[in-house]
Coordinates of C-alpha atoms and ligand atoms in Angstrom, one line a residue:
Chain A
M1 CA 0.0 0.0 0.0
T2 CA 1.4 3.4 -0.9
E3 CA -0.1 6.5 0.5
R4 CA -1.5 8.9 -2.1
Q5 CA -0.5 12.2 -0.7
P6 CA 3.2 12.5 -0.1
L7 CA 4.3 13.9 3.3
R8 CA 5.9 17.3 2.7
C9 CA 8.8 18.7 4.8
D10 CA 11.8 21.0 4.3
V11 CA 14.4 18.3 5.1
L12 CA 14.2 14.5 5.4
V13 CA 17.2 13.1 7.3
I14 CA 18.0 9.4 6.9
G15 CA 19.7 7.7 9.8
G16 CA 19.4 8.2 13.5
G17 CA 23.1 7.9 14.4
A18 CA 25.2 10.8 15.7
A19 CA 25.4 12.5 12.3
G20 CA 21.7 12.3 11.5
V21 CA 20.5 13.4 14.9
A22 CA 23.0 16.3 15.0
A23 CA 21.9 17.4 11.5
A24 CA 18.2 17.2 12.3
A25 CA 18.5 19.1 15.5
E26 CA 20.5 21.9 13.9
L27 CA 18.1 22.1 10.9
A28 CA 15.0 22.3 13.3
L29 CA 16.7 25.0 15.4
A30 CA 17.1 27.0 12.2
G31 CA 13.3 26.9 11.8
L32 CA 13.0 24.2 9.1
S33 CA 10.5 21.4 9.2
V34 CA 12.4 18.2 9.7
E35 CA 11.5 14.5 9.4
L36 CA 14.1 11.8 10.5
A37 CA 13.8 8.2 9.4
E38 CA 15.7 5.4 11.2
Q39 CA 15.5 1.8 10.3
R40 CA 15.9 0.5 13.9
D41 CA 13.5 0.9 16.8
A42 CA 15.9 3.2 18.6
L43 CA 18.2 6.1 17.8
G44 CA 21.9 5.7 18.4
G45 CA 23.5 4.4 15.3
A46 CA 26.4 2.1 15.4
Y47 CA 28.3 3.8 18.2
H48 CA 25.5 4.7 20.6
R49 CA 23.5 1.6 19.9
Q50 CA 21.2 0.6 22.7
P51 CA 18.3 -1.7 23.2
A52 CA 15.0 0.2 22.8
G53 CA 13.5 0.9 26.2
R54 CA 16.5 -0.2 28.3
P55 CA 20.0 1.2 28.9
T56 CA 23.0 -0.7 27.4
A57 CA 25.4 -2.6 29.6
V58 CA 28.4 -1.6 27.4
H59 CA 30.1 1.7 28.1
A60 CA 30.4 4.1 25.2
R61 CA 32.6 7.2 25.5
G62 CA 30.7 10.5 25.1
R63 CA 27.4 9.2 26.5
R64 CA 26.7 12.6 28.1
Q65 CA 27.3 14.5 24.8
W66 CA 24.9 12.0 23.1
S67 CA 22.2 12.5 25.7
R68 CA 22.5 16.3 25.3
L69 CA 22.1 15.8 21.6
V70 CA 19.1 13.6 21.9
D71 CA 17.5 16.2 24.3
A72 CA 18.1 19.0 21.8
F73 CA 16.6 16.9 19.1
A74 CA 13.5 16.2 21.3
R75 CA 13.2 19.8 22.3
A76 CA 13.2 20.8 18.7
G77 CA 9.9 18.8 18.4
I78 CA 11.2 16.1 16.1
A79 CA 9.4 12.8 16.5
P80 CA 11.8 10.3 14.8
R81 CA 10.1 7.8 12.4
L82 CA 11.6 4.6 13.8
R83 CA 11.5 1.3 11.9
H84 CA 11.4 3.3 8.6
V85 CA 13.9 2.0 6.0
F86 CA 14.9 4.4 3.3
L87 CA 14.4 2.7 0.0
G88 CA 15.5 5.4 -2.4
L89 CA 14.7 8.7 -4.1
D90 CA 12.8 8.5 -7.4
S91 CA 13.4 10.8 -10.4
D92 CA 10.7 13.2 -9.3
G93 CA 12.4 13.8 -5.9
L94 CA 10.0 11.6 -3.9
A95 CA 11.7 9.6 -1.1
M96 CA 10.3 6.2 -0.3
L97 CA 10.3 4.9 3.2
D98 CA 9.4 1.3 4.1
D99 CA 7.4 1.6 7.3
R100 CA 8.1 -1.8 8.9
A101 CA 5.8 -1.3 11.8
E102 CA 2.8 -0.6 9.7
G103 CA 3.8 -2.6 6.6
R104 CA 3.3 0.3 4.2
V105 CA 5.4 2.6 2.1
L106 CA 5.5 6.2 3.2
V107 CA 6.2 8.7 0.4
V108 CA 7.9 12.0 1.4
R109 CA 8.5 15.0 -0.7
P110 CA 11.3 17.0 1.0
R111 CA 13.1 20.0 -0.4
A112 CA 16.3 18.5 0.8
L113 CA 17.6 15.1 1.8
V114 CA 20.4 14.5 4.3
I115 CA 21.8 11.0 4.1
A116 CA 23.5 9.8 7.3
V117 CA 23.5 6.0 7.0
G118 CA 26.9 5.4 8.5
A119 CA 29.7 3.1 7.6
I120 CA 30.1 -0.6 6.9
E121 CA 33.1 -2.7 8.0
R122 CA 35.7 -3.9 5.5
V123 CA 36.2 -7.6 5.9
L124 CA 38.9 -9.4 3.8
P125 CA 37.7 -12.6 2.3
R126 CA 39.4 -15.7 3.7
P127 CA 38.5 -19.4 3.2
G128 CA 35.7 -20.2 5.5
W129 CA 34.6 -16.6 6.2
Q130 CA 31.1 -17.5 5.2
L131 CA 30.7 -20.1 7.9
P132 CA 28.0 -19.7 10.6
G133 CA 29.7 -18.3 13.7
V134 CA 31.9 -15.9 11.7
M135 CA 30.7 -12.3 12.0
T136 CA 32.2 -8.9 11.8
A137 CA 33.7 -7.4 14.9
G138 CA 31.2 -4.6 14.7
G139 CA 28.4 -7.2 14.4
L140 CA 29.6 -8.8 17.7
Q141 CA 29.9 -5.3 19.2
M142 CA 26.2 -4.7 18.3
I143 CA 25.2 -8.0 20.1
L144 CA 27.1 -6.8 23.3
K145 CA 25.5 -3.3 23.1
E146 CA 22.0 -4.5 22.4
G147 CA 22.0 -7.8 24.3
G148 CA 24.4 -7.0 27.2
S149 CA 26.3 -10.2 26.9
P150 CA 28.0 -12.2 24.1
P151 CA 26.7 -15.4 22.5
P152 CA 27.9 -18.6 24.3
G153 CA 31.3 -20.1 23.3
D154 CA 34.9 -19.1 22.9
I155 CA 35.5 -16.0 20.8
L156 CA 38.5 -15.2 18.5
I157 CA 39.0 -11.7 17.1
A158 CA 41.1 -11.1 14.1
G159 CA 41.9 -8.4 11.6
N160 CA 43.2 -4.9 11.6
G161 CA 42.7 -1.6 13.4
P162 CA 41.7 -0.1 16.7
L163 CA 38.1 -1.3 16.7
T164 CA 39.2 -4.9 17.4
I165 CA 40.9 -3.7 20.6
A166 CA 37.8 -1.9 21.7
L167 CA 35.8 -5.1 21.2
A168 CA 38.3 -7.3 23.1
A169 CA 38.3 -4.8 26.0
D170 CA 34.4 -4.8 26.1
L171 CA 34.4 -8.6 26.1
A172 CA 37.0 -8.6 29.0
R173 CA 34.9 -6.1 30.9
L174 CA 31.9 -8.4 30.5
G175 CA 33.9 -11.3 31.9
H176 CA 34.3 -13.1 28.5
P177 CA 37.8 -12.2 27.3
P178 CA 38.5 -13.6 23.8
V179 CA 40.9 -16.5 23.3
A180 CA 43.1 -14.2 21.2
L181 CA 43.2 -10.9 19.4
I182 CA 45.0 -11.2 16.1
E183 CA 46.3 -8.0 14.6
A184 CA 47.8 -7.7 11.1
G185 CA 49.7 -4.5 12.1
D186 CA 52.0 -3.8 15.0
P187 CA 51.7 -0.4 16.5
F188 CA 54.8 -1.0 18.6
A189 CA 56.8 -1.3 15.4
R190 CA 55.6 2.1 14.1
P191 CA 57.2 4.6 16.6
A192 CA 56.9 7.6 14.1
A193 CA 53.2 7.1 13.8
A194 CA 52.9 6.6 17.6
L195 CA 54.6 10.0 18.1
R196 CA 52.2 11.7 15.7
L197 CA 49.3 10.2 17.5
A198 CA 50.3 12.2 20.6
A199 CA 48.7 15.2 18.9
Y200 CA 45.3 13.5 19.6
P201 CA 45.3 13.0 23.4
G202 CA 41.6 12.0 23.4
L203 CA 42.4 9.1 21.0
V204 CA 45.5 8.1 23.0
A205 CA 43.6 8.0 26.3
E206 CA 40.8 5.9 24.8
A207 CA 43.2 3.5 23.2
A208 CA 45.3 3.2 26.4
G209 CA 42.1 2.5 28.4
H210 CA 41.1 -0.4 26.0
L211 CA 44.7 -1.7 25.8
A212 CA 45.1 -1.7 29.6
R213 CA 41.9 -3.8 29.9
V214 CA 43.2 -6.2 27.3
F215 CA 46.7 -6.5 28.9
A216 CA 45.0 -7.2 32.3
S217 CA 43.0 -10.1 30.7
P218 CA 44.3 -13.5 29.7
T219 CA 43.9 -12.5 26.0
P220 CA 47.1 -12.4 24.0
W221 CA 47.4 -9.5 21.5
L222 CA 49.2 -11.2 18.6
R223 CA 50.6 -8.5 16.4
G224 CA 51.9 -8.8 12.9
E225 CA 49.8 -12.0 12.4
R226 CA 46.9 -12.8 10.1
L227 CA 44.0 -15.2 10.3
T228 CA 44.3 -16.9 6.9
A229 CA 41.6 -19.6 6.9
I230 CA 38.7 -21.0 8.9
E231 CA 37.3 -24.5 8.8
P232 CA 34.7 -26.4 10.7
R233 CA 36.1 -28.9 13.1
N234 CA 34.3 -31.0 15.7
G235 CA 31.4 -28.6 15.8
R236 CA 33.7 -25.7 16.4
L237 CA 35.8 -23.4 14.1
A238 CA 39.5 -24.0 13.5
A239 CA 41.4 -20.8 12.5
T240 CA 44.8 -20.9 10.8
I241 CA 47.0 -18.1 12.1
R242 CA 50.2 -17.0 10.3
D243 CA 52.8 -15.1 12.1
R244 CA 55.2 -12.5 10.6
R245 CA 57.8 -15.2 9.8
G246 CA 55.3 -17.2 7.9
A247 CA 54.9 -20.0 10.6
T248 CA 51.3 -21.1 11.0
R249 CA 49.3 -22.6 13.8
T250 CA 45.7 -23.4 14.6
L251 CA 43.4 -21.8 17.2
A252 CA 40.0 -23.2 18.0
A253 CA 36.9 -21.1 18.8
D254 CA 33.1 -21.1 18.6
L255 CA 32.8 -17.6 17.2
I256 CA 35.2 -15.6 15.1
A257 CA 34.9 -11.8 14.7
L258 CA 36.7 -10.3 11.7
H259 CA 37.4 -6.7 10.9
D260 CA 39.7 -5.0 8.4
G261 CA 38.7 -1.4 8.7
I262 CA 35.6 0.7 7.9
R263 CA 34.4 2.4 4.7
P264 CA 31.4 4.6 3.9
N265 CA 28.1 2.8 3.5
D266 CA 27.5 4.7 0.2
F267 CA 26.0 1.9 -1.9
G268 CA 22.8 2.5 -3.8
L269 CA 22.4 6.1 -2.7
P270 CA 21.1 8.9 -4.8
A271 CA 24.1 10.9 -6.2
N272 CA 24.2 14.5 -5.0
E273 CA 24.4 15.9 -8.5
E274 CA 21.8 13.7 -10.2
S275 CA 18.9 14.8 -8.1
D276 CA 16.5 17.7 -8.5
I277 CA 16.4 18.3 -4.8
V278 CA 19.3 19.1 -2.5
V279 CA 21.1 15.9 -1.4
V280 CA 23.9 16.1 1.2
R281 CA 25.7 13.2 2.9
A282 CA 26.8 13.4 6.5
G283 CA 28.9 11.4 9.0
D284 CA 30.6 8.1 8.2
C285 CA 28.5 7.6 5.0
R286 CA 30.2 10.7 3.5
E287 CA 33.7 9.8 4.9
A288 CA 34.5 7.2 7.5
L289 CA 36.1 9.4 10.2
G290 CA 34.6 7.9 13.3
I291 CA 32.3 9.0 16.1
R292 CA 34.4 12.1 16.9
A293 CA 33.7 13.6 13.5
A294 CA 30.1 12.4 13.1
I295 CA 28.4 15.1 15.2
A296 CA 30.4 17.9 13.7
D297 CA 29.8 16.6 10.3
G298 CA 26.1 16.3 10.9
R299 CA 26.0 20.0 11.9
H300 CA 28.1 20.9 9.0
A301 CA 25.7 19.1 6.6
A302 CA 22.8 21.0 8.2
R303 CA 24.6 24.4 7.5
Q304 CA 25.3 23.2 4.0
V305 CA 21.6 22.4 3.4
I306 CA 20.5 25.8 4.7
A307 CA 23.0 27.5 2.4
L308 CA 21.9 25.5 -0.6
L309 CA 18.2 26.1 0.1
T310 CA 18.6 29.8 0.6
Q311 CA 21.3 30.2 -2.1
G312 CA 23.6 31.5 0.7
P313 CA 27.4 31.5 0.5
S314 CA 29.0 28.1 0.5
I315 CA 30.1 26.6 3.8
A316 CA 33.8 26.2 4.7
D317 CA 35.1 22.8 5.9
D318 CA 34.6 22.1 9.6
D319 CA 37.8 22.2 11.7
A320 CA 36.8 19.2 13.9
V321 CA 36.2 17.1 10.8
L322 CA 39.5 18.1 9.2
R323 CA 41.2 17.2 12.5
Q324 CA 39.7 13.7 12.6
R325 CA 40.7 13.2 8.9
R326 CA 44.3 13.8 10.0
A327 CA 43.8 11.5 13.0
Q328 CA 42.5 8.7 10.9
A329 CA 45.5 9.0 8.6
V330 CA 47.8 8.6 11.6
L331 CA 45.8 5.6 12.8
G332 CA 46.1 4.1 9.4
D333 CA 49.9 4.4 9.5
L334 CA 50.1 3.1 13.1
F335 CA 48.1 -0.1 12.2
R336 CA 49.6 -0.6 8.7
P337 CA 49.9 -4.4 8.3
I338 CA 53.4 -5.8 8.8
D339 CA 53.0 -8.2 5.9
G340 CA 52.8 -5.8 3.0
A341 CA 51.8 -8.5 0.5
D342 CA 48.4 -8.2 -1.2
P343 CA 46.1 -10.3 1.1
L344 CA 43.8 -11.2 -1.8
A345 CA 46.6 -12.4 -4.2
A346 CA 47.2 -15.8 -2.7
L347 CA 43.7 -16.9 -1.7
P348 CA 42.7 -20.4 -2.8
D349 CA 40.3 -20.7 -5.7
E350 CA 37.4 -22.0 -3.7
T351 CA 37.3 -19.0 -1.4
I352 CA 33.9 -17.3 -1.4
L353 CA 34.0 -13.8 -2.8
C354 CA 30.3 -13.0 -2.9
R355 CA 28.6 -14.0 0.4
C356 CA 25.1 -13.4 -1.0
E357 CA 25.3 -15.9 -3.8
G358 CA 28.2 -18.0 -2.8
R359 CA 30.3 -17.0 -5.9
T360 CA 34.0 -17.9 -5.6
F361 CA 37.4 -16.5 -6.6
S362 CA 37.8 -19.2 -9.2
E363 CA 34.6 -18.0 -10.9
L364 CA 35.9 -14.4 -11.1
R365 CA 39.4 -15.6 -12.2
A366 CA 37.8 -17.6 -15.0
M367 CA 35.9 -14.5 -16.2
L368 CA 39.0 -12.4 -16.1
A369 CA 40.9 -15.0 -18.1
E370 CA 38.2 -14.7 -20.8
G371 CA 39.3 -11.2 -21.7
E372 CA 38.4 -7.6 -21.5
L373 CA 35.1 -7.7 -19.6
S374 CA 33.9 -4.4 -18.2
P375 CA 32.8 -4.2 -14.5
R376 CA 29.2 -4.0 -15.7
E377 CA 29.7 -7.3 -17.7
I378 CA 31.3 -8.9 -14.6
R379 CA 28.3 -7.8 -12.6
L380 CA 25.7 -9.0 -15.0
N381 CA 27.3 -12.2 -16.3
G382 CA 29.1 -13.2 -13.2
R383 CA 26.5 -11.9 -10.8
F384 CA 29.3 -10.2 -8.7
G385 CA 27.8 -7.2 -7.0
M386 CA 24.3 -8.4 -7.9
G387 CA 23.4 -10.0 -4.6
L388 CA 21.1 -8.6 -1.9
C389 CA 24.0 -6.7 -0.2
Q390 CA 24.4 -4.7 -3.4
G391 CA 28.1 -5.3 -3.5
R392 CA 28.8 -3.9 0.0
F393 CA 30.9 -6.9 1.0
C394 CA 32.4 -7.8 -2.4
A395 CA 32.6 -4.7 -4.7
D396 CA 36.0 -3.4 -3.3
N397 CA 37.5 -6.9 -3.5
V398 CA 36.2 -7.7 -7.0
L399 CA 37.5 -4.4 -8.4
H400 CA 40.8 -4.9 -6.6
L401 CA 41.2 -8.3 -8.3
I402 CA 40.2 -6.8 -11.7
A403 CA 42.8 -4.1 -11.3
A404 CA 45.4 -6.6 -10.2
A405 CA 44.7 -8.7 -13.3
R406 CA 45.0 -5.7 -15.6
P407 CA 48.0 -3.6 -14.4
G408 CA 48.1 -0.2 -16.1
D409 CA 44.3 0.1 -16.6
P410 CA 42.7 3.0 -14.7
A411 CA 41.1 2.0 -11.5
E412 CA 37.3 1.7 -11.5
P413 CA 35.3 3.3 -8.7
P414 CA 33.4 0.7 -6.6
M415 CA 30.1 2.1 -7.7
R416 CA 30.8 0.8 -11.2
L417 CA 30.2 -2.6 -9.9
A418 CA 27.7 -2.1 -7.1
R419 CA 24.0 -2.1 -7.9
D420 CA 23.9 1.7 -7.8
R421 CA 20.3 2.2 -8.6
W422 CA 17.5 2.5 -6.1
P423 CA 16.0 0.7 -4.2
A424 CA 18.8 1.1 -1.8
R425 CA 17.5 -1.8 0.2
P426 CA 16.1 -4.7 -1.8
V427 CA 13.9 -6.3 0.9
S428 CA 10.2 -6.6 1.8
I429 CA 8.2 -4.9 -0.9
A430 CA 11.4 -3.7 -2.6
A431 CA 12.5 -7.3 -3.0
L432 CA 9.9 -7.6 -5.8
A433 CA 11.1 -4.6 -7.6
A434 CA 14.7 -5.7 -7.4
D435 CA 13.8 -9.1 -8.8
D436 CA 12.0 -7.5 -11.8
D437 CA 15.0 -5.4 -12.3
E438 CA 17.4 -8.3 -12.5
Q439 CA 15.2 -10.2 -14.9
R440 CA 15.1 -7.3 -17.3
E441 CA 18.9 -7.0 -17.2
S442 CA 19.8 -10.6 -17.5
Chain B
M1 CA 7.2 -3.8 25.3
S2 CA 8.9 -6.3 27.6
G3 CA 10.9 -9.5 27.3
G4 CA 9.3 -12.8 26.4
H5 CA 9.5 -15.7 24.0
F6 CA 9.2 -16.0 20.2
L7 CA 9.4 -19.2 18.1
W8 CA 12.4 -19.8 15.9
G9 CA 11.5 -22.7 13.6
G10 CA 9.0 -23.8 16.3
K11 CA 11.5 -23.7 19.1
P12 CA 11.0 -21.1 21.9
I13 CA 13.7 -18.4 22.2
T14 CA 13.8 -16.1 25.2
F15 CA 14.5 -12.4 24.6
E16 CA 15.0 -9.3 26.7
T17 CA 13.4 -5.9 26.2
G18 CA 14.8 -4.1 23.2
E19 CA 16.6 -7.1 21.6
S20 CA 16.3 -7.9 17.9
I21 CA 15.5 -11.3 16.6
A22 CA 19.2 -11.8 15.6
V23 CA 20.6 -10.9 19.0
A24 CA 18.2 -13.1 20.9
V25 CA 18.8 -16.1 18.6
A26 CA 22.6 -15.5 18.8
K27 CA 22.5 -15.4 22.6
A28 CA 20.5 -18.7 22.5
G29 CA 23.5 -20.2 20.7
V30 CA 22.0 -20.5 17.3
R31 CA 24.5 -19.7 14.5
D32 CA 23.1 -21.1 11.3
L33 CA 19.9 -19.3 10.2
S34 CA 19.6 -21.4 7.0
A35 CA 16.8 -23.8 6.3
G36 CA 19.2 -26.7 5.4
E37 CA 22.8 -27.7 5.4
G38 CA 25.1 -25.4 3.4
G39 CA 22.7 -22.5 3.3
L40 CA 24.1 -18.9 3.5
R41 CA 21.8 -17.4 6.1
R42 CA 23.6 -16.2 9.2
Y43 CA 24.3 -13.2 11.4
F44 CA 27.2 -11.2 10.1
C45 CA 27.2 -7.4 10.0
G46 CA 24.6 -6.6 12.6
I47 CA 23.5 -3.3 10.9
G48 CA 21.3 -4.3 8.1
A49 CA 24.0 -4.1 5.4
C50 CA 24.9 -7.6 4.5
Q51 CA 21.4 -9.1 4.2
N52 CA 22.8 -12.5 5.2
C53 CA 20.4 -12.7 8.2
L54 CA 17.1 -12.6 6.3
V55 CA 14.4 -14.6 8.0
T56 CA 10.6 -15.0 7.4
I57 CA 8.0 -13.6 9.7
E58 CA 4.4 -14.3 8.6
G59 CA 5.6 -14.8 5.0
T60 CA 7.7 -11.6 4.8
L61 CA 11.4 -11.6 4.5
V62 CA 13.1 -9.3 7.0
E63 CA 16.6 -8.8 8.4
A64 CA 16.7 -10.5 11.8
C65 CA 19.2 -7.9 13.0
L66 CA 16.8 -5.0 12.3
T67 CA 13.6 -6.6 13.5
P68 CA 12.6 -6.2 17.2
A69 CA 11.7 -9.5 18.9
R70 CA 8.1 -9.6 20.1
D71 CA 6.3 -12.1 22.3
G72 CA 4.6 -14.9 20.4
L73 CA 6.2 -14.1 17.0
R74 CA 6.8 -17.0 14.7
V75 CA 10.2 -16.7 12.9
D76 CA 11.5 -19.2 10.4
A77 CA 14.5 -19.8 8.2
P78 CA 13.7 -18.6 4.7
E79 CA 12.9 -21.3 2.1
A80 CA 15.9 -22.6 0.2
G81 CA 14.9 -20.5 -2.8
H82 CA 15.8 -17.4 -0.9
D83 CA 19.3 -18.6 -0.2
Ligands
LIG1 C1 29.2 -2.2 12.9 C2 30.0 -1.0 13.4 C3 30.5 -1.0 14.7 C4 31.2 0.1 15.1 N1 31.7 0.1 16.4 C5 32.4 1.1 16.8 C6 33.1 1.1 18.1 O1 32.9 0.2 18.8 N2 33.8 2.2 18.5 C7 34.0 3.3 17.6 O2 34.7 4.2 18.0 N3 33.4 3.3 16.4 C8 32.7 2.3 16.0 N4 32.1 2.3 14.7 C9 32.2 3.5 13.9 C10 31.2 4.5 14.5 O3 30.0 3.8 14.7 C11 30.9 5.6 13.6 O4 32.0 6.4 13.5 C12 29.7 6.5 14.1 O5 28.6 5.7 14.6 C13 29.3 7.3 12.9 O6 28.0 7.9 13.1 P1 27.0 8.1 11.9 O7 25.9 8.9 12.4 O8 27.7 8.7 10.7 O9 26.6 6.6 11.5 P2 25.9 5.5 12.3 O10 26.1 5.7 13.8 O11 26.2 4.2 11.7 O12 24.3 5.8 12.0 C14 23.7 5.5 10.8 C15 22.2 5.2 11.1 O13 21.5 5.0 9.9 C16 20.6 4.0 9.9 N5 20.4 3.5 8.6 C17 21.2 2.9 7.7 N6 20.6 2.6 6.6 C18 19.4 3.1 6.7 C19 18.3 3.1 5.8 N7 18.3 2.6 4.5 N8 17.1 3.6 6.2 C20 17.0 4.1 7.5 N9 18.0 4.2 8.3 C21 19.2 3.6 7.9 C22 21.3 3.0 10.8 O14 20.4 2.1 11.4 C23 22.0 3.9 11.8 O15 21.2 4.1 13.0 C24 31.4 1.2 14.2 C25 30.9 1.2 12.9 C26 30.2 0.1 12.5 C27 29.6 0.1 11.1
LIG2 S1 23.5 -9.3 9.9 FE1 23.9 -8.2 8.1 S2 21.9 -7.5 7.6 FE2 21.5 -8.5 9.4

């Protein structure tokens, strides 16, 4: 059922995380009428995730700042539309929201759209990464924040970057330290980057707090090591770990949390320049700079929208956002993997590349061997990037492999492979539309 | 809303206030959300991005990680065709 009369407002904000809530509050304070759509049943986003109607047991830094923000949002009179999934923007500037509570589509005609749908994690494919019990580190973090305790069983964390340390520390605080924390980088071997990090005392304090918790737990922090394969063994998972000298050993666990960084969740979104209405992205979905930048970036997006709607002067970059961009660059250097070899180059043929449809490396390699196929042909003929995730967990890897197979060719942006048309989310009613779409194309 | 039980493939699963289907099922120790062996349904990203956690509720496919648990709900693994 689609409502006949579209709901009108000045600005529709998509996403109830830090960036979306900050943008909405700022816009409402400026006197604009604002609607905010969030797909979950509570505000908070990935960082301030909490169970609806109950405080979370997991500590998140900046809780007070977040409460102040939510208060300002409520005082501005905005009633968030929870359980509303943004499906896309049609060519007439109508935004479609899938109202999951009512089972209907709500059509909104805003003058401007702020998209603040956050980040997704990067996870490098490894043999066995599709097995049940393997999830992203953020995914496990979400279980802790929402459910207050981890699923039963031994947990192994592996990958790259500071988020894995935060997860290990949270697990230790909850009395379930992981069996090991495997880190591809080695911050202790990057003293120059460590010195530069001193310019960001907030980050240093946070990292030190998490690390102190991990060091006080039985969990070993194994740096310069990679988890290279997972296989089922006796009802558990056996992980192969390779150290910096190339020696391997096996660790057993029931759950494995993987994480190799974060990137904007900018798949299937309307392009800023292709729409009739003003479209501005905010927070991690614009640039993955973390929670410290998200609120500032949300406010910045609000000022940008106001300037665009009133044809006012353009808005300068935000200092807090610029600072977090520099901080992320330092963290990138600090955690740079010790083994500089391309982690995708040596993966066995049967490794799953597309989790949605179970497509493997060998299928892509066979297509690449056939000759000069474009990313579009690889998507349509090979179904890479065609699955329900719209390429979120394969597009970067597929394009990386295409580029590696064709040295010298210009790199293709990930959107060339991803299903970059609306609906942004091909489920419930949208699933039908997506299927039609595929049939027409194939 | 308060905690309660829902049925996962006919089996009761306990949940606490504010938990999604995926979190309650994971805490109950269920890892494979597929209908049969070798299916691809499971919890992975936790934020509605991977679509690996699709389940059916009253005939509708939804992400288990985005759907609040409710007392008495019947939740099932999607038919093989959706895998
Ligand atoms: C899984 C995960 C775990 C993380 N854990 C940590 C951590 O432990 N520590 C840390 O410092 N940083 C963490 N980060 C990074 C941190 O969450 C972000 O920097 C911060 O939350 C960014 O705020 P944001 O508002 O831009 O996005 P988010 O907080 O991600 O908010 C985006 C919101 O948009 C909603 N949304 C998405 N798509 C739609 C749609 N189609 N329709 C309607 N609503 C939609 C989401 O439900 C979400 O509430 C994590 C990121 C991810 C992806
Ligand atoms: S776990 Fe990825 S969409 Fe639910």
